[in-house]
mmCIF file of C-alpha atoms in Angstrom:
data_model
loop_
_atom_site.group_PDB
_atom_site.id
_atom_site.type_symbol
_atom_site.label_atom_id
_atom_site.label_comp_id
_atom_site.label_asym_id
_atom_site.label_seq_id
_atom_site.Cartn_x
_atom_site.Cartn_y
_atom_site.Cartn_z
ATOM 1 C CA GLU A 1 3.655 -15.904 -15.931
ATOM 2 C CA LEU A 2 0.223 -17.396 -16.478
ATOM 3 C CA GLU A 3 0.135 -15.620 -19.838
ATOM 4 C CA LEU A 4 3.186 -17.622 -20.935
ATOM 5 C CA LEU A 5 1.396 -20.958 -20.473
ATOM 6 C CA ASP A 6 -0.543 -22.751 -23.147
ATOM 7 C CA PRO A 7 -3.731 -24.794 -22.616
ATOM 8 C CA THR A 8 -1.767 -28.044 -22.375
ATOM 9 C CA ASN A 9 0.021 -26.909 -19.206
ATOM 10 C CA THR A 10 -1.346 -28.033 -15.860
ATOM 11 C CA ILE A 11 -1.796 -25.517 -13.052
ATOM 12 C CA TYR A 12 -1.910 -26.423 -9.388
ATOM 13 C CA LYS A 13 -2.766 -24.364 -6.351
ATOM 14 C CA LEU A 14 -1.643 -25.036 -2.820
ATOM 15 C CA LEU A 15 -4.435 -25.846 -0.379
ATOM 16 C CA GLY A 16 -2.825 -26.512 2.966
ATOM 17 C CA PRO A 17 -0.233 -29.232 2.407
ATOM 18 C CA VAL A 18 -1.891 -30.447 -0.829
ATOM 19 C CA LEU A 19 -1.527 -29.340 -4.447
ATOM 20 C CA VAL A 20 -4.904 -29.280 -6.191
ATOM 21 C CA ARG A 21 -5.352 -29.022 -9.950
ATOM 22 C CA GLN A 22 -6.863 -25.688 -11.036
ATOM 23 C CA GLU A 23 -8.351 -24.431 -14.288
ATOM 24 C CA MET A 24 -6.397 -21.755 -16.157
ATOM 25 C CA GLU A 25 -9.216 -19.183 -16.078
ATOM 26 C CA GLU A 26 -9.785 -19.707 -12.365
ATOM 27 C CA ALA A 27 -6.078 -19.195 -11.699
ATOM 28 C CA LYS A 28 -6.022 -16.018 -13.811
ATOM 29 C CA THR A 29 -9.088 -14.675 -12.017
ATOM 30 C CA THR A 30 -7.591 -15.413 -8.600
ATOM 31 C CA VAL A 31 -4.289 -13.762 -9.479
ATOM 32 C CA GLY A 32 -6.098 -10.755 -10.959
ATOM 33 C CA LYS A 33 -8.138 -10.264 -7.788
ATOM 34 C CA ARG A 34 -5.030 -10.530 -5.619
ATOM 35 C CA LEU A 35 -3.238 -7.957 -7.746
ATOM 36 C CA GLU A 36 -6.238 -5.601 -7.484
ATOM 37 C CA TYR A 37 -6.259 -5.999 -3.705
ATOM 38 C CA ILE A 38 -2.514 -5.403 -3.419
ATOM 39 C CA SER A 39 -2.732 -2.327 -5.666
ATOM 40 C CA GLY A 40 -5.577 -0.967 -3.555
ATOM 41 C CA GLU A 41 -3.586 -1.491 -0.361
ATOM 42 C CA ILE A 42 -0.553 0.261 -1.851
ATOM 43 C CA LYS A 43 -2.707 3.256 -2.823
ATOM 44 C CA ARG A 44 -4.279 3.343 0.634
ATOM 45 C CA TYR A 45 -0.875 3.326 2.346
ATOM 46 C CA GLU A 46 0.439 6.009 -0.007
ATOM 47 C CA GLN A 47 -2.547 8.217 0.864
ATOM 48 C CA GLN A 48 -1.955 7.603 4.568
ATOM 49 C CA MET A 49 1.700 8.555 4.174
ATOM 50 C CA GLN A 50 0.785 11.769 2.342
ATOM 51 C CA GLU A 51 -1.685 12.694 5.085
ATOM 52 C CA LEU A 52 0.893 12.011 7.809
ATOM 53 C CA GLU A 53 3.498 14.059 5.949
ATOM 54 C CA ARG A 54 1.011 16.921 5.639
ATOM 55 C CA ARG A 55 0.239 16.791 9.368
ATOM 56 C CA SER A 56 3.931 16.579 10.200
ATOM 57 C CA GLU A 57 4.612 19.708 8.139
ATOM 58 C CA GLN A 58 1.794 21.536 9.943
ATOM 59 C CA GLN A 59 3.286 20.564 13.296
ATOM 60 C CA ARG A 60 6.749 21.760 12.188
ATOM 61 C CA GLU A 61 5.280 25.112 11.171
ATOM 62 C CA ALA A 62 3.437 25.446 14.482
ATOM 63 C CA LEU A 63 6.609 24.575 16.379
ATOM 64 C CA GLY A 64 8.572 27.168 14.397
ATOM 65 C CA ARG A 65 6.000 29.841 15.262
ATOM 66 C CA LEU A 66 6.123 28.909 18.944
ATOM 67 C CA GLN A 67 9.928 29.043 18.948
ATOM 68 C CA GLN A 68 9.848 32.518 17.367
ATOM 69 C CA GLU A 69 7.334 33.725 19.962
ATOM 70 C CA LEU A 70 9.474 32.318 22.760
ATOM 71 C CA GLN A 71 12.593 34.031 21.388
ATOM 72 C CA ARG A 72 10.738 37.338 21.124
ATOM 73 C CA ALA A 73 9.437 36.970 24.688
ATOM 74 C CA GLN A 74 12.934 36.175 25.980
ATOM 75 C CA GLY A 75 14.354 39.138 24.104
ATOM 76 C CA LYS A 76 11.923 41.507 25.813
ATOM 77 C CA ALA A 77 12.636 40.148 29.283
#
């Protein structure tokens, strides 16, 4: 939305309960840094989810092997 503004528009940022005037470039820089941070966090969480899914699949496979071994052992008894 900052891209839609022209130089005559006034930008304010909220500091506590007060609105303080802010320069356009400063506002763009701040928003850009926040977007970078948010994108980085999203990537980090996606990587964590992939790792947890991989571990979960390994545990399912191990459980399946143990169940097969148990069934074989019960069949011999």
